[in-house]
Amino acid sequence: MKGIFSALMCSFDERGNVNEKGLREIIRYNLDVCKVDGLYVNGSTGENFLISTEQKKQIFETVYDEVGGEVPLIAQIGSLNIDEAIDLGKFVTGMGYNAISAVTPFYYKFNFEEIKDYYDTILKEVDNQLIIYSIPALTGVHMNLDQFAELFNNSKVIGVKFTAPDFYLLERIRHTFPDKLIYSGFDEMLLSASVLNVDGAIGSTFNINGQRAKQIFDFVQKGQLQEALAIQKVTNDLISEVLENGLYQTIKQILQSKGVDAGVCRKPMKPLATEKLEVANTIGKRYLQ
């Protein structure tokens, strides 16, 4: 399960319902146009923390039905409600997902023993392999090398989605655990992470910019750093403009401009104002011909 994985977006209608037709179109755009190597389903980019358990299951089912065995699928099942996480983990495992992933428990200031117990409890109940989802800026959970080592002691924990700018820690994890899967989670730092020999990356902008991400990753593996740097520069120009205009809404509008029924974001996210819609369309034309 190496390479470039899109943190898959989901299409929602104006009432917040899953638009299955639009979701399938997003999937096909990722696979047929962006040429990504796999999909990370129901992560932050999929607006996972804004939807119900039944909607999560609907998305998991639709993605699996559309993809089958075409590419590997990772299901993000993490939740503050551990019973929901276990239920979702069993659900996707029975369906055939290649792995589960779970964000570190957040909001409450859990200590490390509680975090470790969260993962161990999920994996006692779910017969699948797990990728930790570490995103300290949003969860407030900062783990050190020794703590990652404790989590990795569970043989069913096969890797980490590392969404942090601490590249010293990233290098130490890579050096210490050569057999674990490490995915970079910051699209704008893909080149730097690739130099540290990560196994791949999982990112939001890969829904539209997956081809460039694959080129950066492949060039680094071939030792062609100047070529990778040139593509990362264009990628970061794109990312800067997308972030300034509104991340998820802008990506969805760019997909709309490509003929993909990407829908709208769920509340409390607001739709783009008219002028921002025009900016999104301009970004799409400028960077994604």
Tab-separated table of N, CA and C in Angstrom, residues 47-196:
chain	number	residue	atom	x	y	z
A	47	GLU	N	-14.981	15.336	5.366
A	47	GLU	CA	-15.909	15.977	6.312
A	47	GLU	C	-16.467	14.973	7.318
A	48	ASN	N	-15.636	14.000	7.645
A	48	ASN	CA	-16.028	12.881	8.493
A	48	ASN	C	-16.595	13.304	9.842
A	49	PHE	N	-16.032	14.355	10.416
A	49	PHE	CA	-16.441	14.732	11.767
A	49	PHE	C	-17.713	15.578	11.780
A	50	LEU	N	-18.329	15.724	10.606
A	50	LEU	CA	-19.575	16.479	10.489
A	50	LEU	C	-20.752	15.585	10.105
A	51	ILE	N	-20.541	14.281	10.040
A	51	ILE	CA	-21.591	13.409	9.509
A	51	ILE	C	-21.926	12.278	10.492
A	52	SER	N	-23.069	11.660	10.256
A	52	SER	CA	-23.561	10.602	11.138
A	52	SER	C	-22.894	9.268	10.843
A	53	THR	N	-23.053	8.335	11.754
A	53	THR	CA	-22.517	6.984	11.559
A	53	THR	C	-23.098	6.353	10.303
A	54	GLU	N	-24.399	6.531	10.084
A	54	GLU	CA	-25.026	5.926	8.907
A	54	GLU	C	-24.494	6.544	7.621
A	55	GLN	N	-24.222	7.840	7.628
A	55	GLN	CA	-23.633	8.465	6.444
A	55	GLN	C	-22.214	7.945	6.197
A	56	LYS	N	-21.461	7.744	7.252
A	56	LYS	CA	-20.116	7.180	7.100
A	56	LYS	C	-20.202	5.802	6.453
A	57	LYS	N	-21.137	4.986	6.914
A	57	LYS	CA	-21.294	3.648	6.330
A	57	LYS	C	-21.737	3.735	4.871
A	58	GLN	N	-22.611	4.669	4.580
A	58	GLN	CA	-23.051	4.859	3.190
A	58	GLN	C	-21.869	5.212	2.289
A	59	ILE	N	-21.007	6.080	2.771
A	59	ILE	CA	-19.819	6.466	1.993
A	59	ILE	C	-18.879	5.275	1.831
A	60	PHE	N	-18.617	4.562	2.913
A	60	PHE	CA	-17.742	3.392	2.824
A	60	PHE	C	-18.276	2.385	1.793
A	61	GLU	N	-19.582	2.143	1.823
A	61	GLU	CA	-20.190	1.193	0.885
A	61	GLU	C	-20.075	1.675	-0.552
A	62	THR	N	-20.374	2.938	-0.783
A	62	THR	CA	-20.349	3.476	-2.139
A	62	THR	C	-18.941	3.428	-2.717
A	63	VAL	N	-17.959	3.802	-1.903
A	63	VAL	CA	-16.574	3.778	-2.379
A	63	VAL	C	-16.159	2.358	-2.715
A	64	TYR	N	-16.460	1.426	-1.836
A	64	TYR	CA	-16.046	0.043	-2.106
A	64	TYR	C	-16.739	-0.513	-3.336
A	65	ASP	N	-18.010	-0.186	-3.493
A	65	ASP	CA	-18.757	-0.661	-4.658
A	65	ASP	C	-18.165	-0.103	-5.945
A	66	GLU	N	-17.756	1.166	-5.933
A	66	GLU	CA	-17.210	1.802	-7.130
A	66	GLU	C	-15.807	1.310	-7.439
A	67	VAL	N	-15.009	1.097	-6.407
A	67	VAL	CA	-13.592	0.779	-6.608
A	67	VAL	C	-13.330	-0.714	-6.709
A	68	GLY	N	-14.053	-1.496	-5.891
A	68	GLY	CA	-13.738	-2.920	-5.866
A	68	GLY	C	-12.294	-3.113	-5.466
A	69	GLY	N	-11.550	-3.860	-6.270
A	69	GLY	CA	-10.137	-4.087	-5.981
A	69	GLY	C	-9.210	-3.279	-6.866
A	70	GLU	N	-9.723	-2.207	-7.461
A	70	GLU	CA	-8.932	-1.438	-8.426
A	70	GLU	C	-7.708	-0.795	-7.785
A	71	VAL	N	-7.874	-0.245	-6.588
A	71	VAL	CA	-6.758	0.328	-5.825
A	71	VAL	C	-6.979	-0.003	-4.357
A	72	PRO	N	-5.923	0.069	-3.531
A	72	PRO	CA	-6.105	-0.148	-2.092
A	72	PRO	C	-6.979	0.929	-1.463
A	73	LEU	N	-7.734	0.517	-0.445
A	73	LEU	CA	-8.618	1.424	0.277
A	73	LEU	C	-8.294	1.408	1.769
A	74	ILE	N	-8.128	2.591	2.337
A	74	ILE	CA	-7.907	2.747	3.771
A	74	ILE	C	-9.119	3.469	4.343
A	75	ALA	N	-9.731	2.899	5.379
A	75	ALA	CA	-10.934	3.470	5.985
A	75	ALA	C	-10.571	4.155	7.296
A	76	GLN	N	-10.809	5.473	7.364
A	76	GLN	CA	-10.602	6.204	8.607
A	76	GLN	C	-11.846	6.012	9.466
A	77	ILE	N	-11.687	5.303	10.580
A	77	ILE	CA	-12.839	4.964	11.419
A	77	ILE	C	-12.754	5.622	12.799
A	78	GLY	N	-11.716	6.422	13.027
A	78	GLY	CA	-11.494	7.016	14.339
A	78	GLY	C	-12.631	7.913	14.772
A	79	SER	N	-12.899	7.902	16.077
A	79	SER	CA	-14.011	8.662	16.625
A	79	SER	C	-13.789	8.862	18.115
A	80	LEU	N	-14.345	9.945	18.659
A	80	LEU	CA	-14.341	10.107	20.116
A	80	LEU	C	-15.213	9.050	20.781
A	81	ASN	N	-16.175	8.521	20.047
A	81	ASN	CA	-17.021	7.436	20.531
A	81	ASN	C	-16.373	6.122	20.101
A	82	ILE	N	-15.705	5.458	21.027
A	82	ILE	CA	-14.942	4.265	20.655
A	82	ILE	C	-15.858	3.145	20.161
A	83	ASP	N	-17.100	3.120	20.637
A	83	ASP	CA	-18.038	2.104	20.150
A	83	ASP	C	-18.335	2.322	18.667
A	84	GLU	N	-18.435	3.596	18.266
A	84	GLU	CA	-18.634	3.887	16.845
A	84	GLU	C	-17.407	3.454	16.047
A	85	ALA	N	-16.208	3.734	16.556
A	85	ALA	CA	-14.981	3.361	15.858
A	85	ALA	C	-14.914	1.854	15.653
A	86	ILE	N	-15.253	1.097	16.676
A	86	ILE	CA	-15.227	-0.367	16.580
A	86	ILE	C	-16.287	-0.849	15.589
A	87	ASP	N	-17.481	-0.288	15.676
A	87	ASP	CA	-18.561	-0.650	14.751
A	87	ASP	C	-18.143	-0.394	13.307
A	88	LEU	N	-17.579	0.789	13.044
A	88	LEU	CA	-17.138	1.109	11.689
A	88	LEU	C	-15.981	0.218	11.262
A	89	GLY	N	-15.076	-0.069	12.189
A	89	GLY	CA	-13.945	-0.940	11.859
A	89	GLY	C	-14.402	-2.323	11.428
A	90	LYS	N	-15.358	-2.879	12.151
A	90	LYS	CA	-15.893	-4.191	11.779
A	90	LYS	C	-16.633	-4.115	10.443
A	91	PHE	N	-17.349	-3.026	10.247
A	91	PHE	CA	-18.139	-2.839	9.028
A	91	PHE	C	-17.243	-2.846	7.794
A	92	VAL	N	-16.174	-2.042	7.803
A	92	VAL	CA	-15.308	-1.950	6.621
A	92	VAL	C	-14.447	-3.190	6.456
A	93	THR	N	-14.088	-3.821	7.561
A	93	THR	CA	-13.281	-5.042	7.472
A	93	THR	C	-14.092	-6.151	6.820
A	94	GLY	N	-15.343	-6.265	7.220
A	94	GLY	CA	-16.203	-7.264	6.594
A	94	GLY	C	-16.432	-7.001	5.119
A	95	MET	N	-16.363	-5.733	4.747
A	95	MET	CA	-16.568	-5.359	3.354
A	95	MET	C	-15.344	-5.673	2.493
A	96	GLY	N	-14.135	-5.574	3.093
A	96	GLY	CA	-12.924	-5.869	2.333
A	96	GLY	C	-11.922	-4.740	2.237
A	97	TYR	N	-12.062	-3.701	3.062
A	97	TYR	CA	-11.069	-2.619	3.052
A	97	TYR	C	-9.699	-3.164	3.441
A	98	ASN	N	-8.661	-2.642	2.788
A	98	ASN	CA	-7.306	-3.153	2.992
A	98	ASN	C	-6.742	-2.832	4.362
A	99	ALA	N	-7.162	-1.722	4.947
A	99	ALA	CA	-6.681	-1.322	6.269
A	99	ALA	C	-7.659	-0.319	6.858
A	100	ILE	N	-7.579	-0.175	8.180
A	100	ILE	CA	-8.301	0.895	8.844
A	100	ILE	C	-7.291	1.926	9.335
A	101	SER	N	-7.783	3.115	9.590
A	101	SER	CA	-6.969	4.172	10.180
A	101	SER	C	-7.820	4.850	11.237
A	102	ALA	N	-7.163	5.408	12.261
A	102	ALA	CA	-7.929	6.075	13.313
A	102	ALA	C	-7.163	7.283	13.813
A	103	VAL	N	-7.830	8.421	13.790
A	103	VAL	CA	-7.242	9.634	14.333
A	103	VAL	C	-7.053	9.456	15.833
A	104	THR	N	-6.004	10.078	16.383
A	104	THR	CA	-5.831	10.037	17.829
A	104	THR	C	-7.035	10.706	18.494
A	105	PRO	N	-7.511	10.169	19.610
A	105	PRO	CA	-8.655	10.794	20.283
A	105	PRO	C	-8.321	12.224	20.702
A	106	PHE	N	-9.270	13.133	20.519
A	106	PHE	CA	-8.979	14.558	20.624
A	106	PHE	C	-9.991	15.272	21.519
A	107	TYR	N	-9.878	16.557	21.618
A	107	TYR	CA	-10.711	17.483	22.379
A	107	TYR	C	-10.437	17.376	23.877
A	108	TYR	N	-10.744	16.243	24.494
A	108	TYR	CA	-10.362	16.030	25.886
A	108	TYR	C	-8.857	15.780	25.921
A	109	LYS	N	-8.219	16.182	26.994
A	109	LYS	CA	-6.764	16.040	27.056
A	109	LYS	C	-6.407	14.639	27.558
A	110	PHE	N	-6.525	13.665	26.666
A	110	PHE	CA	-6.209	12.281	27.022
A	110	PHE	C	-4.713	12.132	27.241
A	111	ASN	N	-4.341	11.328	28.233
A	111	ASN	CA	-2.917	11.022	28.393
A	111	ASN	C	-2.526	9.885	27.466
A	112	PHE	N	-1.230	9.616	27.372
A	112	PHE	CA	-0.785	8.631	26.378
A	112	PHE	C	-1.339	7.241	26.664
A	113	GLU	N	-1.431	6.859	27.934
A	113	GLU	CA	-1.958	5.527	28.241
A	113	GLU	C	-3.390	5.380	27.752
A	114	GLU	N	-4.151	6.460	27.830
A	114	GLU	CA	-5.525	6.421	27.318
A	114	GLU	C	-5.542	6.326	25.798
A	115	ILE	N	-4.621	7.018	25.160
A	115	ILE	CA	-4.527	6.949	23.692
A	115	ILE	C	-4.124	5.539	23.252
A	116	LYS	N	-3.144	4.977	23.939
A	116	LYS	CA	-2.704	3.613	23.609
A	116	LYS	C	-3.847	2.614	23.813
A	117	ASP	N	-4.581	2.777	24.904
A	117	ASP	CA	-5.704	1.866	25.175
A	117	ASP	C	-6.782	1.988	24.101
A	118	TYR	N	-6.982	3.199	23.596
A	118	TYR	CA	-7.947	3.436	22.504
A	118	TYR	C	-7.597	2.570	21.294
A	119	TYR	N	-6.332	2.608	20.869
A	119	TYR	CA	-5.924	1.804	19.715
A	119	TYR	C	-5.976	0.313	20.024
A	120	ASP	N	-5.482	-0.076	21.199
A	120	ASP	CA	-5.479	-1.500	21.551
A	120	ASP	C	-6.900	-2.054	21.633
A	121	THR	N	-7.819	-1.242	22.156
A	121	THR	CA	-9.215	-1.691	22.277
A	121	THR	C	-9.847	-1.890	20.901
A	122	ILE	N	-9.602	-0.941	20.000
A	122	ILE	CA	-10.119	-1.088	18.632
A	122	ILE	C	-9.587	-2.374	18.009
A	123	LEU	N	-8.287	-2.609	18.155
A	123	LEU	CA	-7.671	-3.745	17.466
A	123	LEU	C	-7.951	-5.082	18.139
A	124	LYS	N	-8.411	-5.060	19.391
A	124	LYS	CA	-8.879	-6.298	20.012
A	124	LYS	C	-10.177	-6.746	19.374
A	125	GLU	N	-10.963	-5.775	18.948
A	125	GLU	CA	-12.299	-6.050	18.413
A	125	GLU	C	-12.354	-6.152	16.893
A	126	VAL	N	-11.385	-5.540	16.226
A	126	VAL	CA	-11.416	-5.462	14.760
A	126	VAL	C	-10.235	-6.228	14.185
A	127	ASP	N	-10.514	-7.187	13.325
A	127	ASP	CA	-9.462	-8.030	12.752
A	127	ASP	C	-8.946	-7.408	11.454
A	128	ASN	N	-8.207	-6.328	11.614
A	128	ASN	CA	-7.640	-5.654	10.453
A	128	ASN	C	-6.344	-4.984	10.886
A	129	GLN	N	-5.582	-4.497	9.922
A	129	GLN	CA	-4.370	-3.751	10.220
A	129	GLN	C	-4.695	-2.262	10.276
A	130	LEU	N	-3.959	-1.520	11.106
A	130	LEU	CA	-4.326	-0.133	11.399
A	130	LEU	C	-3.175	0.830	11.141
A	131	ILE	N	-3.531	1.994	10.610
A	131	ILE	CA	-2.597	3.094	10.403
A	131	ILE	C	-3.004	4.229	11.331
A	132	ILE	N	-2.107	4.617	12.220
A	132	ILE	CA	-2.370	5.742	13.120
A	132	ILE	C	-2.499	7.016	12.287
A	133	TYR	N	-3.440	7.866	12.675
A	133	TYR	CA	-3.593	9.167	12.024
A	133	TYR	C	-3.164	10.227	13.030
A	134	SER	N	-1.954	10.749	12.844
A	134	SER	CA	-1.384	11.736	13.763
A	134	SER	C	-1.426	13.114	13.120
A	135	ILE	N	-2.226	14.016	13.694
A	135	ILE	CA	-2.351	15.379	13.172
A	135	ILE	C	-2.415	16.336	14.363
A	136	PRO	N	-1.273	16.582	14.992
A	136	PRO	CA	-1.229	17.343	16.257
A	136	PRO	C	-1.850	18.725	16.190
A	137	ALA	N	-1.731	19.418	15.060
A	137	ALA	CA	-2.250	20.789	14.975
A	137	ALA	C	-3.756	20.837	15.200
A	138	LEU	N	-4.476	19.762	14.838
A	138	LEU	CA	-5.922	19.742	15.004
A	138	LEU	C	-6.380	18.966	16.233
A	139	THR	N	-5.589	17.991	16.671
A	139	THR	CA	-6.001	17.173	17.824
A	139	THR	C	-5.371	17.621	19.133
A	140	GLY	N	-4.236	18.320	19.052
A	140	GLY	CA	-3.497	18.674	20.261
A	140	GLY	C	-2.692	17.531	20.835
A	141	VAL	N	-2.630	16.410	20.121
A	141	VAL	CA	-1.908	15.230	20.603
A	141	VAL	C	-0.529	15.178	19.953
A	142	HIS	N	0.502	15.423	20.742
A	142	HIS	CA	1.885	15.373	20.264
A	142	HIS	C	2.535	14.125	20.857
A	143	MET	N	2.986	13.218	20.005
A	143	MET	CA	3.622	11.991	20.486
A	143	MET	C	5.095	11.989	20.115
A	144	ASN	N	5.912	11.415	21.000
A	144	ASN	CA	7.346	11.336	20.732
A	144	ASN	C	7.711	9.959	20.198
A	145	LEU	N	8.983	9.769	19.919
A	145	LEU	CA	9.445	8.519	19.308
A	145	LEU	C	9.135	7.314	20.186
A	146	ASP	N	9.365	7.434	21.480
A	146	ASP	CA	9.111	6.313	22.388
A	146	ASP	C	7.634	5.947	22.411
A	147	GLN	N	6.781	6.951	22.308
A	147	GLN	CA	5.344	6.666	22.319
A	147	GLN	C	4.895	6.013	21.017
A	148	PHE	N	5.443	6.464	19.888
A	148	PHE	CA	5.161	5.757	18.640
A	148	PHE	C	5.624	4.306	18.736
A	149	ALA	N	6.781	4.101	19.367
A	149	ALA	CA	7.312	2.740	19.521
A	149	ALA	C	6.339	1.868	20.306
A	150	GLU	N	5.736	2.427	21.355
A	150	GLU	CA	4.769	1.655	22.140
A	150	GLU	C	3.553	1.284	21.301
A	151	LEU	N	3.084	2.213	20.485
A	151	LEU	CA	1.938	1.911	19.624
A	151	LEU	C	2.305	0.865	18.580
A	152	PHE	N	3.510	0.981	18.029
A	152	PHE	CA	3.956	0.046	17.002
A	152	PHE	C	4.221	-1.351	17.565
A	153	ASN	N	4.298	-1.482	18.889
A	153	ASN	CA	4.483	-2.804	19.495
A	153	ASN	C	3.301	-3.722	19.202
A	154	ASN	N	2.156	-3.128	18.949
A	154	ASN	CA	1.000	-3.922	18.529
A	154	ASN	C	1.222	-4.297	17.064
A	155	SER	N	1.357	-5.572	16.785
A	155	SER	CA	1.716	-6.018	15.436
A	155	SER	C	0.680	-5.635	14.386
A	156	LYS	N	-0.540	-5.323	14.823
A	156	LYS	CA	-1.582	-4.928	13.871
A	156	LYS	C	-1.497	-3.448	13.492
A	157	VAL	N	-0.656	-2.680	14.202
A	157	VAL	CA	-0.409	-1.286	13.832
A	157	VAL	C	0.712	-1.280	12.804
A	158	ILE	N	0.371	-0.991	11.560
A	158	ILE	CA	1.343	-1.159	10.467
A	158	ILE	C	1.976	0.144	10.011
A	159	GLY	N	1.514	1.298	10.548
A	159	GLY	CA	2.111	2.532	10.076
A	159	GLY	C	1.429	3.757	10.630
A	160	VAL	N	1.774	4.911	10.057
A	160	VAL	CA	1.232	6.181	10.527
A	160	VAL	C	1.032	7.134	9.360
A	161	LYS	N	-0.069	7.854	9.406
A	161	LYS	CA	-0.248	9.030	8.556
A	161	LYS	C	0.282	10.202	9.376
A	162	PHE	N	1.433	10.720	8.977
A	162	PHE	CA	2.172	11.704	9.759
A	162	PHE	C	1.899	13.091	9.192
A	163	THR	N	0.953	13.812	9.821
A	163	THR	CA	0.590	15.143	9.357
A	163	THR	C	1.120	16.157	10.366
A	164	ALA	N	2.425	16.403	10.293
A	164	ALA	CA	3.107	17.318	11.209
A	164	ALA	C	4.364	17.831	10.522
A	165	PRO	N	4.819	19.040	10.883
A	165	PRO	CA	6.014	19.602	10.263
A	165	PRO	C	7.312	19.229	10.974
A	166	ASP	N	7.247	18.315	11.948
A	166	ASP	CA	8.432	17.922	12.709
A	166	ASP	C	9.209	16.866	11.923
A	167	PHE	N	10.064	17.327	11.019
A	167	PHE	CA	10.761	16.389	10.146
A	167	PHE	C	11.912	15.677	10.840
A	168	TYR	N	12.365	16.215	11.964
A	168	TYR	CA	13.332	15.466	12.779
A	168	TYR	C	12.664	14.205	13.314
A	169	LEU	N	11.469	14.357	13.881
A	169	LEU	CA	10.746	13.191	14.381
A	169	LEU	C	10.407	12.242	13.239
A	170	LEU	N	10.012	12.777	12.101
A	170	LEU	CA	9.709	11.927	10.948
A	170	LEU	C	10.915	11.082	10.558
A	171	GLU	N	12.091	11.707	10.507
A	171	GLU	CA	13.306	10.961	10.146
A	171	GLU	C	13.614	9.887	11.175
A	172	ARG	N	13.417	10.219	12.455
A	172	ARG	CA	13.692	9.247	13.523
A	172	ARG	C	12.728	8.060	13.449
A	173	ILE	N	11.464	8.325	13.142
A	173	ILE	CA	10.497	7.234	12.989
A	173	ILE	C	10.895	6.350	11.815
A	174	ARG	N	11.242	6.992	10.690
A	174	ARG	CA	11.645	6.222	9.509
A	174	ARG	C	12.870	5.359	9.806
A	175	HIS	N	13.872	5.949	10.469
A	175	HIS	CA	15.103	5.223	10.775
A	175	HIS	C	14.843	4.068	11.740
A	176	THR	N	13.999	4.309	12.734
A	176	THR	CA	13.794	3.326	13.798
A	176	THR	C	12.855	2.206	13.379
A	177	PHE	N	11.924	2.523	12.479
A	177	PHE	CA	10.900	1.540	12.091
A	177	PHE	C	10.870	1.379	10.574
A	178	PRO	N	11.905	0.779	10.012
A	178	PRO	CA	11.981	0.667	8.545
A	178	PRO	C	10.879	-0.190	7.943
A	179	ASP	N	10.245	-1.032	8.760
A	179	ASP	CA	9.227	-1.928	8.221
A	179	ASP	C	7.806	-1.390	8.371
A	180	LYS	N	7.656	-0.224	9.000
A	180	LYS	CA	6.328	0.369	9.132
A	180	LYS	C	6.051	1.296	7.941
A	181	LEU	N	4.774	1.415	7.590
A	181	LEU	CA	4.377	2.328	6.519
A	181	LEU	C	4.278	3.746	7.077
A	182	ILE	N	4.947	4.676	6.420
A	182	ILE	CA	4.867	6.077	6.822
A	182	ILE	C	4.350	6.890	5.643
A	183	TYR	N	3.209	7.567	5.873
A	183	TYR	CA	2.624	8.425	4.849
A	183	TYR	C	2.747	9.881	5.290
A	184	SER	N	3.250	10.725	4.399
A	184	SER	CA	3.269	12.158	4.652
A	184	SER	C	1.858	12.708	4.525
A	185	GLY	N	1.491	13.640	5.425
A	185	GLY	CA	0.144	14.186	5.387
A	185	GLY	C	0.051	15.635	4.974
A	186	PHE	N	1.198	16.288	4.745
A	186	PHE	CA	1.184	17.684	4.297
A	186	PHE	C	1.559	17.745	2.825
A	187	ASP	N	0.588	18.087	1.969
A	187	ASP	CA	0.813	18.115	0.527
A	187	ASP	C	1.930	19.081	0.146
A	188	GLU	N	2.008	20.218	0.856
A	188	GLU	CA	2.987	21.246	0.544
A	188	GLU	C	4.409	20.856	0.948
A	189	MET	N	4.550	19.750	1.690
A	189	MET	CA	5.859	19.285	2.142
A	189	MET	C	6.200	17.909	1.572
A	190	LEU	N	5.514	17.534	0.502
A	190	LEU	CA	5.695	16.196	-0.053
A	190	LEU	C	7.132	15.922	-0.455
A	191	LEU	N	7.772	16.883	-1.130
A	191	LEU	CA	9.159	16.666	-1.561
A	191	LEU	C	10.047	16.398	-0.353
A	192	SER	N	9.960	17.238	0.664
A	192	SER	CA	10.813	17.103	1.850
A	192	SER	C	10.587	15.768	2.545
A	193	ALA	N	9.326	15.358	2.663
A	193	ALA	CA	9.026	14.081	3.290
A	193	ALA	C	9.530	12.917	2.441
A	194	SER	N	9.404	13.060	1.124
A	194	SER	CA	9.849	11.981	0.225
A	194	SER	C	11.353	11.764	0.324
A	195	VAL	N	12.106	12.853	0.508
A	195	VAL	CA	13.557	12.742	0.672
A	195	VAL	C	13.897	11.897	1.899
A	196	LEU	N	13.010	11.917	2.903
A	196	LEU	CA	13.224	11.130	4.113
A	196	LEU	C	12.698	9.705	3.967
